[in-house]
Amino acid sequence: IGYGQPKGGVMRNGSVSLWFNMAAEPIRYKMLFGTMNNGVTKGIWAGIPPSNLTSFAIRDGQGVNIDWTYDNRQAVSPDTWYFYTVTWGINQETGNMDINEYLNGELTLSGTQVDMGVVDWQYSMQLGAGNSRGNAEDLFVGSLDEITFYNYPLSHAAVIQEYVHVTGE
């Protein structure tokens, strides 16, 4: 995704959905997508660590990540397709970002992050890797398909609808 992307308010409200299939067990973190500014600064990424549990982060300029209040993740396995979605958006009552992660249409993580406002990205977003301060790192080994970025948080119903539309389950 081009230089400076995601742009503007996408950091404050957005979603990413994609299908992934790992080729092997990760022995270190494997990024589905990501970018990080220089220093201990803002970043956004998703991936699979050696625990085989999905992982998503939006990190603020002080290195503070999401405060997860719900965690029902299940380990993912190689040679299996998964539908992964993450949503984030400003909660009008609290002023913080509400963040939800889904796997195959089911809520797996939920939490909050301080509203970071509009973010100027120094490096482009990488798919199948993380752009860590200008260097492609943590390459994903496997397949990614139907990757979609949104400038608004998808509803849980929309996530389920997409999963059912593809799988019929």
JSON list of N, CA and C in Angstrom, two decimals, residues 1 5-6 10-11 14-20 29-36 43-48 55-58 84-88 100-101 121 124-132 137-140 144 147-150:
[
{"chain": "A", "resi": 1, "resn": "ILE", "atom": "N", "xyz": [0.87, -1.16, 0.00]},
{"chain": "A", "resi": 1, "resn": "ILE", "atom": "CA", "xyz": [0.00, 0.00, 0.00]},
{"chain": "A", "resi": 1, "resn": "ILE", "atom": "C", "xyz": [0.91, 1.21, 0.00]},
{"chain": "A", "resi": 5, "resn": "GLN", "atom": "N", "xyz": [0.21, 5.63, 3.51]},
{"chain": "A", "resi": 5, "resn": "GLN", "atom": "CA", "xyz": [-1.05, 4.93, 3.75]},
{"chain": "A", "resi": 5, "resn": "GLN", "atom": "C", "xyz": [-0.93, 4.10, 5.02]},
{"chain": "A", "resi": 6, "resn": "PRO", "atom": "N", "xyz": [-1.93, 3.86, 5.83]},
{"chain": "A", "resi": 6, "resn": "PRO", "atom": "CA", "xyz": [-3.24, 4.47, 5.69]},
{"chain": "A", "resi": 6, "resn": "PRO", "atom": "C", "xyz": [-3.20, 5.96, 5.98]},
{"chain": "A", "resi": 10, "resn": "VAL", "atom": "N", "xyz": [-8.20, 7.26, 8.95]},
{"chain": "A", "resi": 10, "resn": "VAL", "atom": "CA", "xyz": [-8.24, 5.80, 8.95]},
{"chain": "A", "resi": 10, "resn": "VAL", "atom": "C", "xyz": [-7.70, 5.25, 10.26]},
{"chain": "A", "resi": 11, "resn": "MET", "atom": "N", "xyz": [-6.74, 5.94, 10.85]},
{"chain": "A", "resi": 11, "resn": "MET", "atom": "CA", "xyz": [-6.20, 5.46, 12.12]},
{"chain": "A", "resi": 11, "resn": "MET", "atom": "C", "xyz": [-7.25, 5.52, 13.22]},
{"chain": "A", "resi": 14, "resn": "GLY", "atom": "N", "xyz": [-11.58, 2.36, 11.42]},
{"chain": "A", "resi": 14, "resn": "GLY", "atom": "CA", "xyz": [-11.25, 1.51, 10.29]},
{"chain": "A", "resi": 14, "resn": "GLY", "atom": "C", "xyz": [-11.46, 0.04, 10.57]},
{"chain": "A", "resi": 15, "resn": "SER", "atom": "N", "xyz": [-11.20, -0.74, 9.54]},
{"chain": "A", "resi": 15, "resn": "SER", "atom": "CA", "xyz": [-11.28, -2.20, 9.61]},
{"chain": "A", "resi": 15, "resn": "SER", "atom": "C", "xyz": [-10.36, -2.79, 8.56]},
{"chain": "A", "resi": 16, "resn": "VAL", "atom": "N", "xyz": [-9.93, -4.00, 8.81]},
{"chain": "A", "resi": 16, "resn": "VAL", "atom": "CA", "xyz": [-9.21, -4.80, 7.83]},
{"chain": "A", "resi": 16, "resn": "VAL", "atom": "C", "xyz": [-9.80, -6.19, 7.89]},
{"chain": "A", "resi": 17, "resn": "SER", "atom": "N", "xyz": [-10.10, -6.76, 6.74]},
{"chain": "A", "resi": 17, "resn": "SER", "atom": "CA", "xyz": [-10.52, -8.16, 6.70]},
{"chain": "A", "resi": 17, "resn": "SER", "atom": "C", "xyz": [-9.68, -8.87, 5.64]},
{"chain": "A", "resi": 18, "resn": "LEU", "atom": "N", "xyz": [-9.38, -10.13, 5.90]},
{"chain": "A", "resi": 18, "resn": "LEU", "atom": "CA", "xyz": [-8.59, -10.92, 4.97]},
{"chain": "A", "resi": 18, "resn": "LEU", "atom": "C", "xyz": [-8.72, -12.40, 5.31]},
{"chain": "A", "resi": 19, "resn": "TRP", "atom": "N", "xyz": [-8.36, -13.21, 4.35]},
{"chain": "A", "resi": 19, "resn": "TRP", "atom": "CA", "xyz": [-8.25, -14.65, 4.55]},
{"chain": "A", "resi": 19, "resn": "TRP", "atom": "C", "xyz": [-6.77, -14.98, 4.60]},
{"chain": "A", "resi": 20, "resn": "PHE", "atom": "N", "xyz": [-6.37, -15.86, 5.52]},
{"chain": "A", "resi": 20, "resn": "PHE", "atom": "CA", "xyz": [-4.97, -16.29, 5.57]},
{"chain": "A", "resi": 20, "resn": "PHE", "atom": "C", "xyz": [-4.87, -17.79, 5.77]},
{"chain": "A", "resi": 29, "resn": "TYR", "atom": "N", "xyz": [7.45, -14.18, 15.18]},
{"chain": "A", "resi": 29, "resn": "TYR", "atom": "CA", "xyz": [6.27, -13.42, 14.77]},
{"chain": "A", "resi": 29, "resn": "TYR", "atom": "C", "xyz": [6.20, -13.34, 13.25]},
{"chain": "A", "resi": 30, "resn": "LYS", "atom": "N", "xyz": [5.01, -13.58, 12.68]},
{"chain": "A", "resi": 30, "resn": "LYS", "atom": "CA", "xyz": [4.77, -13.48, 11.24]},
{"chain": "A", "resi": 30, "resn": "LYS", "atom": "C", "xyz": [3.65, -12.48, 11.01]},
{"chain": "A", "resi": 31, "resn": "MET", "atom": "N", "xyz": [3.95, -11.40, 10.30]},
{"chain": "A", "resi": 31, "resn": "MET", "atom": "CA", "xyz": [3.00, -10.32, 10.09]},
{"chain": "A", "resi": 31, "resn": "MET", "atom": "C", "xyz": [2.04, -10.59, 8.93]},
{"chain": "A", "resi": 32, "resn": "LEU", "atom": "N", "xyz": [0.77, -10.31, 9.17]},
{"chain": "A", "resi": 32, "resn": "LEU", "atom": "CA", "xyz": [-0.21, -10.29, 8.10]},
{"chain": "A", "resi": 32, "resn": "LEU", "atom": "C", "xyz": [-0.14, -8.96, 7.37]},
{"chain": "A", "resi": 33, "resn": "PHE", "atom": "N", "xyz": [0.02, -7.87, 8.14]},
{"chain": "A", "resi": 33, "resn": "PHE", "atom": "CA", "xyz": [0.21, -6.53, 7.59]},
{"chain": "A", "resi": 33, "resn": "PHE", "atom": "C", "xyz": [0.77, -5.65, 8.69]},
{"chain": "A", "resi": 34, "resn": "GLY", "atom": "N", "xyz": [1.37, -4.53, 8.31]},
{"chain": "A", "resi": 34, "resn": "GLY", "atom": "CA", "xyz": [1.82, -3.61, 9.34]},
{"chain": "A", "resi": 34, "resn": "GLY", "atom": "C", "xyz": [2.73, -2.50, 8.85]},
{"chain": "A", "resi": 35, "resn": "THR", "atom": "N", "xyz": [2.82, -1.46, 9.68]},
{"chain": "A", "resi": 35, "resn": "THR", "atom": "CA", "xyz": [3.76, -0.37, 9.48]},
{"chain": "A", "resi": 35, "resn": "THR", "atom": "C", "xyz": [4.06, 0.26, 10.84]},
{"chain": "A", "resi": 36, "resn": "MET", "atom": "N", "xyz": [5.28, 0.78, 10.97]},
{"chain": "A", "resi": 36, "resn": "MET", "atom": "CA", "xyz": [5.69, 1.42, 12.22]},
{"chain": "A", "resi": 36, "resn": "MET", "atom": "C", "xyz": [6.60, 2.60, 11.89]},
{"chain": "A", "resi": 43, "resn": "GLY", "atom": "N", "xyz": [2.34, 2.75, 15.52]},
{"chain": "A", "resi": 43, "resn": "GLY", "atom": "CA", "xyz": [2.37, 1.63, 14.59]},
{"chain": "A", "resi": 43, "resn": "GLY", "atom": "C", "xyz": [1.04, 0.90, 14.59]},
{"chain": "A", "resi": 44, "resn": "ILE", "atom": "N", "xyz": [0.81, 0.16, 13.54]},
{"chain": "A", "resi": 44, "resn": "ILE", "atom": "CA", "xyz": [-0.38, -0.68, 13.43]},
{"chain": "A", "resi": 44, "resn": "ILE", "atom": "C", "xyz": [0.04, -1.96, 12.73]},
{"chain": "A", "resi": 45, "resn": "TRP", "atom": "N", "xyz": [-0.32, -3.12, 13.29]},
{"chain": "A", "resi": 45, "resn": "TRP", "atom": "CA", "xyz": [0.06, -4.39, 12.69]},
{"chain": "A", "resi": 45, "resn": "TRP", "atom": "C", "xyz": [-0.80, -5.52, 13.20]},
{"chain": "A", "resi": 46, "resn": "ALA", "atom": "N", "xyz": [-0.80, -6.61, 12.44]},
{"chain": "A", "resi": 46, "resn": "ALA", "atom": "CA", "xyz": [-1.46, -7.85, 12.83]},
{"chain": "A", "resi": 46, "resn": "ALA", "atom": "C", "xyz": [-0.60, -9.01, 12.38]},
{"chain": "A", "resi": 47, "resn": "GLY", "atom": "N", "xyz": [-0.65, -10.09, 13.14]},
{"chain": "A", "resi": 47, "resn": "GLY", "atom": "CA", "xyz": [0.15, -11.24, 12.76]},
{"chain": "A", "resi": 47, "resn": "GLY", "atom": "C", "xyz": [-0.10, -12.45, 13.64]},
{"chain": "A", "resi": 48, "resn": "ILE", "atom": "N", "xyz": [0.79, -13.43, 13.48]},
{"chain": "A", "resi": 48, "resn": "ILE", "atom": "CA", "xyz": [0.71, -14.68, 14.21]},
{"chain": "A", "resi": 48, "resn": "ILE", "atom": "C", "xyz": [2.06, -14.90, 14.90]},
{"chain": "A", "resi": 55, "resn": "SER", "atom": "N", "xyz": [-2.77, -11.82, 16.65]},
{"chain": "A", "resi": 55, "resn": "SER", "atom": "CA", "xyz": [-2.28, -10.68, 17.42]},
{"chain": "A", "resi": 55, "resn": "SER", "atom": "C", "xyz": [-2.50, -9.41, 16.61]},
{"chain": "A", "resi": 56, "resn": "PHE", "atom": "N", "xyz": [-3.05, -8.38, 17.25]},
{"chain": "A", "resi": 56, "resn": "PHE", "atom": "CA", "xyz": [-3.26, -7.09, 16.60]},
{"chain": "A", "resi": 56, "resn": "PHE", "atom": "C", "xyz": [-2.78, -6.00, 17.54]},
{"chain": "A", "resi": 57, "resn": "ALA", "atom": "N", "xyz": [-2.22, -4.94, 16.96]},
{"chain": "A", "resi": 57, "resn": "ALA", "atom": "CA", "xyz": [-1.74, -3.82, 17.78]},
{"chain": "A", "resi": 57, "resn": "ALA", "atom": "C", "xyz": [-1.94, -2.50, 17.06]},
{"chain": "A", "resi": 58, "resn": "ILE", "atom": "N", "xyz": [-2.35, -1.52, 17.83]},
{"chain": "A", "resi": 58, "resn": "ILE", "atom": "CA", "xyz": [-2.26, -0.12, 17.45]},
{"chain": "A", "resi": 58, "resn": "ILE", "atom": "C", "xyz": [-1.49, 0.52, 18.59]},
{"chain": "A", "resi": 84, "resn": "TYR", "atom": "N", "xyz": [-9.97, -13.45, 8.97]},
{"chain": "A", "resi": 84, "resn": "TYR", "atom": "CA", "xyz": [-9.50, -12.57, 10.04]},
{"chain": "A", "resi": 84, "resn": "TYR", "atom": "C", "xyz": [-10.02, -11.16, 9.78]},
{"chain": "A", "resi": 85, "resn": "THR", "atom": "N", "xyz": [-10.59, -10.56, 10.82]},
{"chain": "A", "resi": 85, "resn": "THR", "atom": "CA", "xyz": [-11.08, -9.19, 10.73]},
{"chain": "A", "resi": 85, "resn": "THR", "atom": "C", "xyz": [-10.74, -8.46, 12.01]},
{"chain": "A", "resi": 86, "resn": "VAL", "atom": "N", "xyz": [-10.31, -7.22, 11.87]},
{"chain": "A", "resi": 86, "resn": "VAL", "atom": "CA", "xyz": [-10.11, -6.36, 13.03]},
{"chain": "A", "resi": 86, "resn": "VAL", "atom": "C", "xyz": [-10.78, -5.02, 12.73]},
{"chain": "A", "resi": 87, "resn": "THR", "atom": "N", "xyz": [-11.46, -4.48, 13.76]},
{"chain": "A", "resi": 87, "resn": "THR", "atom": "CA", "xyz": [-12.16, -3.20, 13.61]},
{"chain": "A", "resi": 87, "resn": "THR", "atom": "C", "xyz": [-11.74, -2.27, 14.73]},
{"chain": "A", "resi": 88, "resn": "TRP", "atom": "N", "xyz": [-11.73, -0.97, 14.45]},
{"chain": "A", "resi": 88, "resn": "TRP", "atom": "CA", "xyz": [-11.45, 0.01, 15.48]},
{"chain": "A", "resi": 88, "resn": "TRP", "atom": "C", "xyz": [-12.22, 1.28, 15.15]},
{"chain": "A", "resi": 100, "resn": "ASN", "atom": "N", "xyz": [-11.92, -4.45, 18.13]},
{"chain": "A", "resi": 100, "resn": "ASN", "atom": "CA", "xyz": [-12.41, -5.82, 18.15]},
{"chain": "A", "resi": 100, "resn": "ASN", "atom": "C", "xyz": [-11.69, -6.64, 17.09]},
{"chain": "A", "resi": 101, "resn": "GLU", "atom": "N", "xyz": [-11.35, -7.86, 17.46]},
{"chain": "A", "resi": 101, "resn": "GLU", "atom": "CA", "xyz": [-10.73, -8.79, 16.53]},
{"chain": "A", "resi": 101, "resn": "GLU", "atom": "C", "xyz": [-11.63, -10.01, 16.40]},
{"chain": "A", "resi": 121, "resn": "TRP", "atom": "N", "xyz": [1.96, 8.71, 8.58]},
{"chain": "A", "resi": 121, "resn": "TRP", "atom": "CA", "xyz": [2.80, 7.52, 8.47]},
{"chain": "A", "resi": 121, "resn": "TRP", "atom": "C", "xyz": [4.07, 7.85, 7.71]},
{"chain": "A", "resi": 124, "resn": "SER", "atom": "N", "xyz": [5.17, 3.06, 4.16]},
{"chain": "A", "resi": 124, "resn": "SER", "atom": "CA", "xyz": [3.97, 2.44, 3.62]},
{"chain": "A", "resi": 124, "resn": "SER", "atom": "C", "xyz": [3.62, 1.16, 4.39]},
{"chain": "A", "resi": 125, "resn": "MET", "atom": "N", "xyz": [2.35, 0.81, 4.34]},
{"chain": "A", "resi": 125, "resn": "MET", "atom": "CA", "xyz": [1.86, -0.43, 4.92]},
{"chain": "A", "resi": 125, "resn": "MET", "atom": "C", "xyz": [2.36, -1.59, 4.07]},
{"chain": "A", "resi": 126, "resn": "GLN", "atom": "N", "xyz": [2.81, -2.66, 4.71]},
{"chain": "A", "resi": 126, "resn": "GLN", "atom": "CA", "xyz": [3.23, -3.86, 3.99]},
{"chain": "A", "resi": 126, "resn": "GLN", "atom": "C", "xyz": [2.19, -4.95, 4.23]},
{"chain": "A", "resi": 127, "resn": "LEU", "atom": "N", "xyz": [1.93, -5.72, 3.20]},
{"chain": "A", "resi": 127, "resn": "LEU", "atom": "CA", "xyz": [1.06, -6.88, 3.31]},
{"chain": "A", "resi": 127, "resn": "LEU", "atom": "C", "xyz": [1.94, -8.13, 3.28]},
{"chain": "A", "resi": 128, "resn": "GLY", "atom": "N", "xyz": [1.68, -9.06, 4.19]},
{"chain": "A", "resi": 128, "resn": "GLY", "atom": "CA", "xyz": [2.49, -10.26, 4.28]},
{"chain": "A", "resi": 128, "resn": "GLY", "atom": "C", "xyz": [3.84, -10.02, 4.93]},
{"chain": "A", "resi": 129, "resn": "ALA", "atom": "N", "xyz": [3.96, -8.88, 5.59]},
{"chain": "A", "resi": 129, "resn": "ALA", "atom": "CA", "xyz": [5.18, -8.49, 6.30]},
{"chain": "A", "resi": 129, "resn": "ALA", "atom": "C", "xyz": [4.85, -7.25, 7.12]},
{"chain": "A", "resi": 130, "resn": "GLY", "atom": "N", "xyz": [5.80, -6.81, 7.91]},
{"chain": "A", "resi": 130, "resn": "GLY", "atom": "CA", "xyz": [5.65, -5.55, 8.61]},
{"chain": "A", "resi": 130, "resn": "GLY", "atom": "C", "xyz": [6.70, -4.58, 8.12]},
{"chain": "A", "resi": 131, "resn": "ASN", "atom": "N", "xyz": [6.31, -3.33, 7.89]},
{"chain": "A", "resi": 131, "resn": "ASN", "atom": "CA", "xyz": [7.27, -2.31, 7.51]},
{"chain": "A", "resi": 131, "resn": "ASN", "atom": "C", "xyz": [7.75, -1.67, 8.80]},
{"chain": "A", "resi": 132, "resn": "SER", "atom": "N", "xyz": [8.86, -2.15, 9.31]},
{"chain": "A", "resi": 132, "resn": "SER", "atom": "CA", "xyz": [9.40, -1.67, 10.56]},
{"chain": "A", "resi": 132, "resn": "SER", "atom": "C", "xyz": [10.45, -0.59, 10.28]},
{"chain": "A", "resi": 137, "resn": "GLU", "atom": "N", "xyz": [10.02, -6.76, 7.56]},
{"chain": "A", "resi": 137, "resn": "GLU", "atom": "CA", "xyz": [10.40, -7.75, 8.58]},
{"chain": "A", "resi": 137, "resn": "GLU", "atom": "C", "xyz": [9.24, -8.69, 8.85]},
{"chain": "A", "resi": 138, "resn": "ASP", "atom": "N", "xyz": [9.55, -9.80, 9.49]},
{"chain": "A", "resi": 138, "resn": "ASP", "atom": "CA", "xyz": [8.56, -10.77, 9.95]},
{"chain": "A", "resi": 138, "resn": "ASP", "atom": "C", "xyz": [7.65, -11.23, 8.82]},
{"chain": "A", "resi": 139, "resn": "LEU", "atom": "N", "xyz": [8.27, -11.67, 7.73]},
{"chain": "A", "resi": 139, "resn": "LEU", "atom": "CA", "xyz": [7.54, -12.09, 6.54]},
{"chain": "A", "resi": 139, "resn": "LEU", "atom": "C", "xyz": [6.59, -13.24, 6.86]},
{"chain": "A", "resi": 140, "resn": "PHE", "atom": "N", "xyz": [5.35, -13.12, 6.39]},
{"chain": "A", "resi": 140, "resn": "PHE", "atom": "CA", "xyz": [4.35, -14.16, 6.56]},
{"chain": "A", "resi": 140, "resn": "PHE", "atom": "C", "xyz": [4.65, -15.28, 5.57]},
{"chain": "A", "resi": 144, "resn": "LEU", "atom": "N", "xyz": [-2.33, -15.10, 1.55]},
{"chain": "A", "resi": 144, "resn": "LEU", "atom": "CA", "xyz": [-3.31, -14.09, 1.94]},
{"chain": "A", "resi": 144, "resn": "LEU", "atom": "C", "xyz": [-4.26, -13.91, 0.76]},
{"chain": "A", "resi": 147, "resn": "ILE", "atom": "N", "xyz": [-8.02, -9.27, 0.71]},
{"chain": "A", "resi": 147, "resn": "ILE", "atom": "CA", "xyz": [-7.65, -8.27, 1.71]},
{"chain": "A", "resi": 147, "resn": "ILE", "atom": "C", "xyz": [-8.41, -6.98, 1.43]},
{"chain": "A", "resi": 148, "resn": "THR", "atom": "N", "xyz": [-9.14, -6.51, 2.44]},
{"chain": "A", "resi": 148, "resn": "THR", "atom": "CA", "xyz": [-9.92, -5.29, 2.28]},
{"chain": "A", "resi": 148, "resn": "THR", "atom": "C", "xyz": [-9.70, -4.37, 3.46]},
{"chain": "A", "resi": 149, "resn": "PHE", "atom": "N", "xyz": [-9.38, -3.11, 3.16]},
{"chain": "A", "resi": 149, "resn": "PHE", "atom": "CA", "xyz": [-9.26, -2.06, 4.18]},
{"chain": "A", "resi": 149, "resn": "PHE", "atom": "C", "xyz": [-10.49, -1.17, 4.08]},
{"chain": "A", "resi": 150, "resn": "TYR", "atom": "N", "xyz": [-11.03, -0.79, 5.23]},
{"chain": "A", "resi": 150, "resn": "TYR", "atom": "CA", "xyz": [-12.20, 0.08, 5.30]},
{"chain": "A", "resi": 150, "resn": "TYR", "atom": "C", "xyz": [-11.84, 1.32, 6.12]}
]
